CSV table of C-alpha atoms in Angstrom, one decimal:
chain,number,residue,atom,x,y,z
A,129,MET,CA,-145.9,-112.7,78.9
A,130,LYS,CA,-144.6,-111.1,75.6
A,131,THR,CA,-143.5,-113.8,73.2
A,132,ASP,CA,-139.8,-113.5,72.0
A,133,LYS,CA,-140.5,-114.2,68.2
A,134,TRP,CA,-136.9,-114.1,67.4
A,135,ALA,CA,-136.2,-116.6,69.6
A,136,LEU,CA,-139.0,-118.9,68.8
A,137,ALA,CA,-138.0,-118.6,65.3
A,138,LYS,CA,-134.4,-119.8,65.8
A,139,SER,CA,-135.7,-122.6,68.3
A,140,MET,CA,-138.1,-124.0,65.5
A,141,GLY,CA,-136.0,-123.3,62.5
A,142,ARG,CA,-139.2,-121.8,61.0
A,143,ILE,CA,-139.6,-121.2,57.4
A,144,THR,CA,-140.3,-117.3,56.7
A,145,ARG,CA,-141.8,-116.2,53.4
A,146,ILE,CA,-140.6,-113.1,51.8
A,147,GLY,CA,-142.3,-112.4,48.7
A,148,GLY,CA,-142.3,-115.7,46.5
A,149,PHE,CA,-139.2,-117.0,48.2
A,150,ALA,CA,-138.8,-119.2,51.4
A,151,ILE,CA,-136.1,-118.4,53.7
A,152,SER,CA,-135.1,-121.0,56.2
A,153,ARG,CA,-134.0,-119.9,59.6
A,154,LYS,CA,-131.5,-122.6,60.9
A,155,GLU,CA,-131.4,-123.4,64.5
A,156,ASN,CA,-127.7,-122.3,65.1
A,157,GLN,CA,-128.7,-118.6,63.8
A,158,GLN,CA,-127.6,-116.2,66.4
A,159,GLN,CA,-128.9,-112.8,64.8
A,160,PRO,CA,-132.3,-112.1,64.3
A,161,LEU,CA,-133.6,-111.0,60.7
A,162,ILE,CA,-135.2,-107.7,60.1
A,163,THR,CA,-137.3,-107.2,57.0
A,164,CYS,CA,-138.5,-103.9,55.1
A,165,THR,CA,-141.2,-103.4,52.6
A,166,THR,CA,-141.4,-100.6,50.5
A,167,PHE,CA,-144.5,-100.0,48.3
A,168,ASN,CA,-146.3,-97.3,46.4
A,169,ILE,CA,-149.8,-98.4,46.8
A,170,LEU,CA,-151.4,-96.2,44.2
A,171,ALA,CA,-153.8,-93.6,45.5
A,172,PRO,CA,-157.5,-94.2,44.5
A,173,ILE,CA,-157.6,-90.7,43.5
A,174,TYR,CA,-154.9,-91.4,40.8
A,175,LYS,CA,-155.9,-94.9,39.9
A,176,ARG,CA,-157.8,-94.7,36.4
A,177,ILE,CA,-160.9,-97.2,36.0
A,178,ASN,CA,-161.6,-96.1,32.5
A,179,HIS,CA,-158.5,-95.2,30.3
A,180,GLU,CA,-160.8,-93.7,27.7
A,181,ASP,CA,-162.3,-91.3,30.6
A,182,PRO,CA,-159.0,-89.9,32.5
A,183,SER,CA,-161.4,-88.3,34.9
A,184,CYS,CA,-162.9,-91.5,36.0
A,185,ARG,CA,-160.8,-92.6,39.1
A,186,GLU,CA,-161.1,-95.4,41.5
A,187,SER,CA,-161.7,-93.1,44.5
A,188,ASP,CA,-165.6,-92.6,43.2
A,189,TYR,CA,-166.0,-96.2,43.7
A,190,ARG,CA,-165.7,-97.2,47.2
A,191,THR,CA,-166.3,-100.9,46.6
A,192,TYR,CA,-163.3,-101.0,44.2
A,193,TRP,CA,-160.9,-99.1,46.2
A,194,LEU,CA,-162.0,-100.8,49.6
A,195,ALA,CA,-161.6,-104.2,48.1
A,196,ARG,CA,-158.0,-103.4,46.5
A,197,ASN,CA,-156.7,-101.9,49.8
A,198,HIS,CA,-157.8,-105.0,51.8
A,199,SER,CA,-155.9,-107.1,49.3
A,200,ILE,CA,-152.8,-104.9,49.9
A,201,LEU,CA,-153.2,-105.4,53.7
A,202,ASP,CA,-153.5,-109.0,53.1
A,203,TRP,CA,-150.2,-109.2,51.2
A,204,LEU,CA,-148.6,-106.9,53.7
A,205,LEU,CA,-149.6,-108.4,57.0
A,206,SER,CA,-148.8,-112.0,55.6
A,207,GLU,CA,-145.3,-111.0,55.0
A,208,LYS,CA,-145.0,-109.6,58.4
A,209,SER,CA,-142.2,-107.2,57.6
A,210,SER,CA,-140.4,-105.6,60.7
A,211,ILE,CA,-140.6,-102.2,58.6
A,212,ILE,CA,-143.4,-101.0,56.4
A,213,CYS,CA,-143.1,-98.1,54.3
A,214,LEU,CA,-145.8,-97.0,52.0
A,215,GLN,CA,-146.2,-94.2,49.4
A,216,GLU,CA,-149.4,-92.7,47.7
A,217,PHE,CA,-151.4,-93.4,51.1
A,218,TRP,CA,-154.7,-92.0,50.8
A,219,VAL,CA,-154.6,-89.7,54.0
A,220,GLY,CA,-157.4,-87.6,52.7
A,221,ASN,CA,-160.1,-90.4,53.2
A,222,GLU,CA,-161.0,-91.2,56.8
A,223,GLU,CA,-162.1,-94.6,56.2
A,224,LEU,CA,-159.1,-95.8,54.4
A,225,VAL,CA,-157.0,-94.4,57.3
A,226,ASN,CA,-159.0,-96.3,59.8
A,227,LEU,CA,-158.7,-99.3,57.7
A,228,TYR,CA,-154.7,-99.4,57.8
A,229,GLU,CA,-154.3,-98.0,61.2
A,230,ASN,CA,-156.9,-100.7,62.7
A,231,ARG,CA,-155.4,-103.7,60.6
A,232,LEU,CA,-151.8,-102.7,61.3
A,233,GLY,CA,-152.6,-102.0,65.0
A,234,ASP,CA,-154.2,-105.2,65.5
A,235,ALA,CA,-151.1,-106.9,63.8
A,236,GLY,CA,-148.8,-105.4,66.3
A,237,TYR,CA,-147.6,-102.3,64.5
A,238,VAL,CA,-147.4,-98.7,65.3
A,239,SER,CA,-147.8,-96.4,62.6
A,240,PHE,CA,-147.3,-92.8,61.5
A,241,LYS,CA,-148.9,-90.9,58.5
A,242,LEU,CA,-148.0,-87.7,56.8
A,243,GLY,CA,-150.0,-86.1,54.1
A,244,ARG,CA,-148.5,-83.8,51.2
A,245,THR,CA,-148.5,-80.1,51.8
A,246,ASN,CA,-150.7,-79.4,48.7
A,247,ASN,CA,-153.8,-81.0,50.2
A,248,ARG,CA,-154.4,-83.3,47.4
A,249,GLY,CA,-155.2,-86.2,49.6
A,250,ASP,CA,-152.0,-88.7,49.4
A,251,GLY,CA,-148.9,-88.9,51.5
A,252,LEU,CA,-147.1,-91.6,53.3
A,253,LEU,CA,-147.3,-94.2,55.7
A,254,ILE,CA,-144.5,-95.8,58.1
A,255,ALA,CA,-145.2,-98.6,60.3
A,256,VAL,CA,-142.8,-100.6,62.4
A,257,GLN,CA,-143.5,-103.9,64.8
A,258,LYS,CA,-143.8,-102.7,68.4
A,259,GLU,CA,-142.4,-106.0,69.5
A,260,LEU,CA,-139.2,-105.7,67.6
A,261,PHE,CA,-138.6,-101.7,67.9
A,262,ASN,CA,-138.6,-99.1,70.6
A,263,ILE,CA,-139.4,-95.9,69.1
A,264,LEU,CA,-137.1,-93.0,70.0
A,265,ASN,CA,-138.3,-90.4,67.6
A,266,TYR,CA,-140.5,-89.4,64.7
A,267,LYS,CA,-140.0,-86.4,62.7
A,268,GLU,CA,-141.5,-84.9,59.5
A,269,LEU,CA,-139.8,-83.0,56.7
A,270,HIS,CA,-141.8,-80.8,54.3
A,271,PHE,CA,-139.7,-79.8,51.2
A,272,ASN,CA,-142.1,-76.8,50.4
A,273,ASP,CA,-141.0,-77.1,46.7
A,274,CYS,CA,-143.1,-77.3,43.5
A,275,GLY,CA,-143.9,-81.0,44.0
A,276,ASP,CA,-145.1,-80.4,47.7
A,277,ARG,CA,-143.2,-83.5,48.5
A,278,VAL,CA,-142.7,-84.8,52.1
A,279,ALA,CA,-140.6,-87.6,54.0
A,280,GLN,CA,-140.7,-89.2,57.3
A,281,LEU,CA,-137.9,-90.0,59.6
A,282,LEU,CA,-138.2,-92.5,62.2
A,283,HIS,CA,-135.5,-93.1,65.0
A,284,VAL,CA,-135.6,-96.7,66.5
A,285,GLU,CA,-133.5,-99.2,68.3
A,286,LEU,CA,-133.9,-102.9,68.7
A,287,ALA,CA,-136.5,-103.9,71.4
A,288,LEU,CA,-134.8,-107.2,71.5
A,289,PRO,CA,-131.0,-106.8,71.5
A,290,CYS,CA,-128.9,-109.3,69.9
A,291,SER,CA,-127.9,-111.7,72.6
A,292,GLN,CA,-124.2,-111.6,72.1
A,293,TRP,CA,-124.1,-107.8,72.3
A,294,LYS,CA,-126.5,-107.5,75.5
A,295,ASN,CA,-123.6,-106.5,77.9
A,296,SER,CA,-121.5,-104.5,75.4
A,297,ASP,CA,-121.6,-100.7,74.5
A,298,VAL,CA,-122.7,-101.5,70.7
A,299,ARG,CA,-125.5,-99.2,69.9
A,300,GLN,CA,-128.7,-101.1,68.1
A,301,GLU,CA,-130.2,-98.0,66.8
A,302,ILE,CA,-131.5,-97.3,63.1
A,303,LEU,CA,-132.8,-94.2,61.1
A,304,ILE,CA,-135.7,-94.9,58.8
A,305,VAL,CA,-136.6,-92.4,56.1
A,306,ASN,CA,-139.8,-92.8,53.8
A,307,THR,CA,-140.2,-90.4,51.0
A,308,HIS,CA,-141.8,-90.1,47.5
A,309,LEU,CA,-140.0,-87.9,45.0
A,310,LEU,CA,-141.3,-85.7,42.4
A,311,PHE,CA,-142.0,-87.2,38.8
A,312,PRO,CA,-139.6,-85.5,36.4
A,313,HIS,CA,-142.4,-84.3,34.1
A,314,ASP,CA,-139.9,-82.0,32.2
A,315,SER,CA,-136.0,-81.9,32.3
A,316,THR,CA,-136.1,-78.8,34.7
A,317,LEU,CA,-137.7,-80.9,37.5
A,318,SER,CA,-134.5,-83.3,37.6
A,319,LEU,CA,-132.7,-80.6,39.7
A,320,VAL,CA,-135.7,-80.2,42.0
A,321,ARG,CA,-135.6,-84.0,42.5
A,322,LEU,CA,-132.0,-83.6,43.3
A,323,ASN,CA,-132.5,-80.7,45.7
A,324,GLN,CA,-135.3,-83.1,47.5
A,325,VAL,CA,-132.8,-85.6,48.1
A,326,TYR,CA,-130.1,-83.3,49.4
A,327,LYS,CA,-132.8,-81.7,51.9
A,328,ILE,CA,-133.5,-85.3,53.2
A,329,LEU,CA,-129.7,-85.8,53.6
A,330,GLN,CA,-129.2,-82.5,55.0
A,331,TYR,CA,-131.9,-83.3,57.5
A,332,VAL,CA,-130.8,-86.4,58.5
A,333,GLU,CA,-127.1,-84.9,59.2
A,334,SER,CA,-128.6,-82.2,61.2
A,335,TYR,CA,-130.7,-84.6,63.3
A,336,GLN,CA,-127.8,-86.6,64.1
A,337,ARG,CA,-125.8,-83.5,65.0
A,338,ASP,CA,-128.4,-81.9,67.0
A,339,PHE,CA,-129.1,-84.9,69.0
A,340,HIS,CA,-125.2,-85.9,69.4
A,341,LEU,CA,-125.8,-89.1,67.6
A,342,LYS,CA,-123.1,-91.4,66.5
A,343,PRO,CA,-123.1,-92.9,63.0
A,344,MET,CA,-125.8,-95.7,62.8
A,345,PRO,CA,-127.5,-97.5,59.9
A,346,ILE,CA,-129.7,-95.5,57.6
A,347,MET,CA,-132.3,-96.9,55.4
A,348,LEU,CA,-133.9,-94.5,52.8
A,349,CYS,CA,-136.9,-96.1,51.5
A,350,GLY,CA,-139.6,-95.3,48.9
A,351,ASP,CA,-140.7,-94.3,45.2
A,352,TRP,CA,-137.6,-92.2,44.1
A,353,ASN,CA,-139.3,-91.6,40.6
A,354,GLY,CA,-135.9,-92.2,39.0
A,355,SER,CA,-133.7,-94.7,37.5
A,356,LYS,CA,-130.3,-96.1,38.1
A,357,ARG,CA,-129.0,-94.0,35.1
A,358,GLY,CA,-130.3,-90.9,36.8
A,359,HIS,CA,-128.5,-88.1,38.9
A,360,VAL,CA,-130.2,-88.9,42.2
A,361,TYR,CA,-128.9,-92.5,42.0
A,362,LYS,CA,-125.6,-91.3,41.4
A,363,PHE,CA,-125.9,-88.6,44.1
A,364,LEU,CA,-126.8,-91.4,46.9
A,365,ARG,CA,-124.1,-93.7,45.6
A,366,SER,CA,-121.6,-91.0,46.1
A,367,GLN,CA,-122.6,-90.7,49.8
A,368,GLY,CA,-122.0,-94.2,50.3
A,369,PHE,CA,-125.6,-95.6,50.0
A,370,VAL,CA,-126.2,-99.2,48.1
A,371,SER,CA,-129.3,-100.3,46.8
A,372,SER,CA,-130.3,-103.2,48.8
A,373,TYR,CA,-132.1,-105.1,46.0
A,374,ASP,CA,-129.0,-104.8,43.8
A,375,THR,CA,-126.6,-105.9,46.5
A,376,ALA,CA,-128.9,-109.2,47.3
A,377,HIS,CA,-128.6,-109.9,43.4
A,378,HIS,CA,-125.1,-108.9,42.9
A,379,TYR,CA,-126.0,-106.2,40.5
A,380,THR,CA,-123.6,-103.5,39.5
A,381,ASP,CA,-124.4,-99.8,39.0
A,382,ALA,CA,-124.1,-100.6,35.2
A,383,ASP,CA,-127.0,-103.1,35.5
A,384,ALA,CA,-129.8,-100.7,35.0
A,385,ASP,CA,-132.3,-102.9,32.8
A,386,LYS,CA,-132.1,-106.2,35.1
A,387,TRP,CA,-135.5,-105.5,36.6
A,388,VAL,CA,-138.2,-103.1,36.9
A,389,SER,CA,-140.6,-101.9,39.7
A,390,HIS,CA,-143.3,-99.4,37.9
A,391,ARG,CA,-145.3,-98.8,35.0
A,392,ASN,CA,-146.0,-95.1,35.0
A,393,HIS,CA,-148.8,-93.3,33.4
A,394,ARG,CA,-147.1,-92.9,30.1
A,395,GLY,CA,-147.1,-96.7,29.9
A,396,ASN,CA,-143.3,-96.9,30.3
A,397,ILE,CA,-141.7,-99.9,32.8
A,398,CYS,CA,-138.9,-98.6,34.8
A,399,ALA,CA,-137.2,-99.3,38.0
A,400,VAL,CA,-138.0,-96.5,40.5
A,401,ASP,CA,-138.3,-98.1,43.9
A,402,PHE,CA,-135.5,-98.6,46.3
A,403,ILE,CA,-134.5,-99.4,49.7
A,404,TRP,CA,-131.1,-97.6,50.1
A,405,LEU,CA,-128.9,-98.8,53.2
A,406,LEU,CA,-125.9,-96.9,54.5
A,407,ASN,CA,-124.1,-98.7,57.2
A,408,PRO,CA,-121.9,-96.6,59.7
A,409,ASP,CA,-118.7,-98.3,58.3
A,410,LYS,CA,-119.1,-96.7,55.0
A,411,TYR,CA,-117.0,-93.8,53.7
A,412,ARG,CA,-119.0,-90.5,53.5
A,413,LYS,CA,-117.8,-87.5,51.7
A,414,LEU,CA,-118.9,-84.1,52.8
A,415,LEU,CA,-122.4,-83.6,51.7
A,416,LYS,CA,-121.9,-80.3,50.4
A,417,ALA,CA,-119.1,-81.5,48.2
A,418,SER,CA,-121.0,-84.5,47.0
A,419,TRP,CA,-124.1,-82.3,45.9
A,420,THR,CA,-121.7,-80.1,43.9
A,421,GLU,CA,-120.4,-82.8,41.9
A,422,ALA,CA,-124.0,-84.1,41.3
A,423,VAL,CA,-124.9,-80.6,39.8
A,424,PHE,CA,-121.6,-80.7,37.9
A,425,GLY,CA,-122.5,-84.0,36.6
A,426,MET,CA,-125.8,-82.7,35.6
A,427,PHE,CA,-124.1,-79.9,33.7
A,428,LYS,CA,-121.7,-82.3,32.1
A,429,TYR,CA,-124.6,-84.6,31.0
A,430,LEU,CA,-126.5,-81.5,29.3
A,431,LEU,CA,-123.3,-80.5,27.5
A,432,ARG,CA,-122.8,-84.0,26.2
A,433,ARG,CA,-126.4,-84.4,25.1
A,434,ALA,CA,-125.5,-81.4,23.1
A,435,SER,CA,-122.6,-83.3,21.5
A,436,LEU,CA,-120.1,-81.4,23.0
A,437,THR,CA,-116.6,-83.1,23.8
A,438,GLU,CA,-114.6,-81.4,26.8
A,439,ASN,CA,-112.8,-79.1,24.4
A,440,ASP,CA,-116.1,-77.9,22.9
A,441,ALA,CA,-117.4,-77.3,26.3
A,442,PHE,CA,-114.6,-75.1,27.3
A,443,ALA,CA,-114.8,-73.2,24.3
A,444,LEU,CA,-118.4,-72.5,24.9
A,445,LEU,CA,-118.0,-71.5,28.1
A,446,LYS,CA,-115.0,-69.1,27.9
A,447,GLY,CA,-116.6,-67.3,24.9
A,448,GLU,CA,-114.5,-66.1,21.8
A,449,ASN,CA,-112.5,-63.4,23.2
A,450,GLU,CA,-111.6,-65.1,26.5
A,451,ASP,CA,-108.7,-67.5,27.5
A,452,CYS,CA,-110.5,-68.6,30.8
A,453,ILE,CA,-113.9,-69.0,32.0
A,454,THR,CA,-115.2,-66.2,34.2
A,455,PHE,CA,-118.1,-66.2,36.6
A,456,SER,CA,-120.3,-64.5,34.5
A,457,ALA,CA,-119.8,-66.7,31.5
A,458,PHE,CA,-120.0,-69.8,34.0
A,459,ARG,CA,-123.5,-68.2,35.0
A,460,GLU,CA,-124.6,-67.8,31.4
A,461,ALA,CA,-123.7,-71.4,30.6
A,462,LEU,CA,-126.0,-72.3,33.5
A,463,ARG,CA,-128.8,-70.3,31.8
A,464,GLU,CA,-128.2,-71.5,28.4
A,465,LEU,CA,-128.5,-75.2,29.9
A,466,ASN,CA,-131.8,-74.4,31.7
A,467,LEU,CA,-130.2,-74.9,35.2
A,468,ILE,CA,-131.3,-71.2,36.2
A,469,GLY,CA,-133.6,-68.6,35.0
A,470,HIS,CA,-136.8,-70.2,36.1
A,471,CYS,CA,-138.6,-71.1,39.4
A,472,HIS,CA,-137.0,-74.4,39.7
A,473,GLY,CA,-133.5,-73.3,38.8
A,474,LEU,CA,-130.4,-73.1,41.1
A,475,SER,CA,-130.4,-70.1,43.6
A,476,GLU,CA,-128.1,-67.3,43.8
A,477,GLU,CA,-126.4,-68.7,46.6
A,478,GLU,CA,-126.2,-72.3,45.1
A,479,ILE,CA,-124.6,-70.7,42.0
A,480,LYS,CA,-122.0,-68.9,43.9
A,481,GLU,CA,-121.3,-72.3,45.9
A,482,LEU,CA,-120.9,-74.0,42.9
A,483,TRP,CA,-118.2,-71.4,41.4
A,484,VAL,CA,-116.4,-71.3,44.7
A,485,GLN,CA,-116.0,-75.4,44.3
A,486,ALA,CA,-114.9,-74.8,40.8
A,487,ASP,CA,-112.7,-71.8,41.4
A,488,VAL,CA,-110.6,-73.5,44.0
A,489,ASP,CA,-107.5,-70.9,44.1
A,490,GLY,CA,-110.1,-68.0,44.0
A,491,ASN,CA,-108.5,-65.9,41.5
A,492,GLY,CA,-111.8,-65.4,39.7
A,493,VAL,CA,-111.1,-67.7,36.5
A,494,LEU,CA,-110.8,-71.3,35.5
A,495,ASP,CA,-108.3,-72.1,32.9
A,496,TYR,CA,-108.8,-75.4,30.8
A,497,LYS,CA,-107.1,-77.7,33.6
A,498,GLN,CA,-109.2,-76.5,36.2
A,499,PHE,CA,-112.2,-76.8,34.1
A,500,LEU,CA,-111.3,-80.4,33.5
A,501,GLN,CA,-110.3,-81.2,37.1
A,502,ASN,CA,-113.0,-79.3,39.0
A,503,ILE,CA,-116.0,-79.5,36.5
A,504,TRP,CA,-115.8,-82.0,33.7
A,505,SER,CA,-113.8,-84.8,35.4
A,506,SER,CA,-115.1,-84.2,39.1
A,507,THR,CA,-115.6,-87.8,40.5
A,508,ASN,CA,-115.9,-89.6,43.8
A,509,LEU,CA,-113.3,-91.6,45.4
A,510,ASP,CA,-112.7,-95.2,44.2
A,511,GLU,CA,-113.5,-98.3,46.0
A,512,LYS,CA,-109.8,-98.9,46.8
A,513,ASP,CA,-109.4,-95.4,48.5
A,514,GLU,CA,-112.8,-96.3,50.3
A,515,GLU,CA,-111.5,-99.4,51.6
A,516,GLN,CA,-108.6,-97.8,53.0
A,517,VAL,CA,-110.3,-94.9,54.6
A,518,ASN,CA,-112.4,-97.7,56.4
A,519,ASN,CA,-109.7,-99.6,57.8
A,520,THR,CA,-107.3,-96.6,58.9
A,521,ASN,CA,-108.4,-96.4,62.6
A,522,ASP,CA,-108.6,-99.6,64.8
A,523,ALA,CA,-110.0,-97.5,67.7
A,524,GLN,CA,-113.1,-96.5,66.3
A,525,GLU,CA,-116.5,-96.8,68.2
A,526,GLN,CA,-118.5,-99.7,67.3
A,527,SER,CA,-122.0,-100.0,66.2
A,528,ILE,CA,-124.8,-102.2,64.8
A,529,GLY,CA,-124.7,-102.6,60.9
A,530,PHE,CA,-126.7,-104.5,58.2
A,531,SER,CA,-125.7,-107.2,55.8
A,532,VAL,CA,-128.3,-107.7,52.9
A,533,LYS,CA,-129.7,-111.4,52.9
A,534,ASN,CA,-132.1,-111.4,50.5
A,535,ALA,CA,-134.4,-108.8,48.3
A,536,VAL,CA,-137.7,-109.9,46.6
A,537,LEU,CA,-139.7,-107.8,44.3
A,538,SER,CA,-143.3,-108.7,43.7
A,539,PRO,CA,-145.0,-109.7,41.1
A,540,PRO,CA,-142.1,-112.0,40.4
A,541,GLU,CA,-142.2,-110.9,36.6
A,542,VAL,CA,-140.8,-107.6,37.3
A,543,GLU,CA,-137.4,-109.4,38.4
A,544,LYS,CA,-137.0,-110.3,34.8
A,545,GLY,CA,-137.9,-106.9,33.5
A,546,ARG,CA,-141.4,-107.4,32.5
A,547,TRP,CA,-144.7,-105.9,33.8
A,548,PRO,CA,-147.5,-108.7,34.1
A,549,GLU,CA,-150.9,-107.4,32.5
A,550,ASP,CA,-152.9,-109.2,35.2
A,551,TYR,CA,-151.1,-107.2,37.8
A,552,SER,CA,-153.8,-104.9,39.4
A,553,LEU,CA,-152.7,-104.3,43.1
A,554,SER,CA,-150.9,-101.1,41.9
A,555,ASP,CA,-149.0,-99.6,39.3
A,556,HIS,CA,-145.7,-100.4,41.5
A,557,ALA,CA,-144.2,-103.6,42.4
A,558,ARG,CA,-143.7,-104.4,46.4
A,559,LEU,CA,-140.0,-104.6,47.2
A,560,THR,CA,-138.9,-106.6,50.5
A,561,VAL,CA,-135.5,-106.6,51.8
A,562,GLU,CA,-134.2,-109.1,54.5
A,563,PHE,CA,-131.4,-107.6,56.6
A,564,SER,CA,-129.0,-109.4,59.2
A,565,PRO,CA,-127.6,-107.0,62.0
A,566,ILE,CA,-123.9,-107.2,62.2
A,567,LYS,CA,-121.3,-105.5,64.4
A,568,MET,CA,-119.0,-103.1,62.5
A,569,LEU,CA,-116.8,-100.1,63.2
A,570,CYS,CA,-117.8,-96.6,62.7
A,571,SER,CA,-116.3,-94.5,59.8
A,572,GLN,CA,-116.0,-90.6,59.6
A,573,LEU,CA,-117.0,-88.0,57.1
A,574,ILE,CA,-113.9,-87.3,54.8
A,575,CYS,CA,-113.9,-84.2,52.6
């Protein structure tokens, strides 16, 4: 007979460890707690053993990589997260793949792996506890871009429904995405990373549409290779996603230096690992409009980096002998800012789409007022408007959502913005978030 772990935890008031914290589950708690861990485990083919010899990698020393990955699994299995998302999983090594599949399988997980399309050997792994979730679907997304990046989409439902909802029509399904974005080796790749996220959200949107799915919680997990100051972060925030760790610790978007999660190959420490949450009651802009704003945000950032004010920027874009910005002048500005003219740049279709969004009246030119409104000052709805949107329809359908109860980074030093020199498990910290299911109304797309 299968043991109901959630019911057992409630009856015993069990103490559950998440990272370095102890979370008490009280006897009268009605909802189960769902935990999610994301961790870039540093593939042995990338881990350097001798810093004086960059070609010396851990993958050449079986004893080293085997011991380290056993330690990683020890940590993961001691945490017993409901959902595990790993990046830089060494799919090219059969022994390591078998190690993870066997130990995770013995612990009650079902797992899916996906290698990158360049055959370098690393990729992704996503695993969920079979006792907690029913697998409804699993999909793979290949970006087919310069980074050969991939993403996994897992559609699950709670196998042990919340008791108070068993006889209701509340859907208890979740979409989980695991990915690892391209590292921005130079400024031209920032646009590639933005497009990778755009493709993920497009795919999720089309998946929901193709299968006639109603709004449900979406978790985006992984190594995003970008900070809270970046364009990817702002793009996801414009789509209603929140950083679960920041939510748990009451950090704002401006708190960019409160924590770190990675020491990269250049020796820099940064915060790049996120578990993003989008609840079904959140306001969502049309995806294309949000992407356009993100590109214009990048456009504005590059102009400001050149110390140009809005007046200077308009003068530069319109040219000396023009009163307005024309399409050809707009295209030339994109070229000068290195957003087109190379293999990673905007496509012709994307350039035209940007112009259509800027040239709202369709007369073929932009005057100063239109430039300010549609390009320079293009912003998202503020929180007040968002709240009004979310509360306009009392007859909306109900769905499961999640509140963030706690979030922990390990090793604990990274929560203070420091990287410990004695940490050797990976060059990334492990992030675990604890969620509590709640009932909420579904929101709608707003253009």
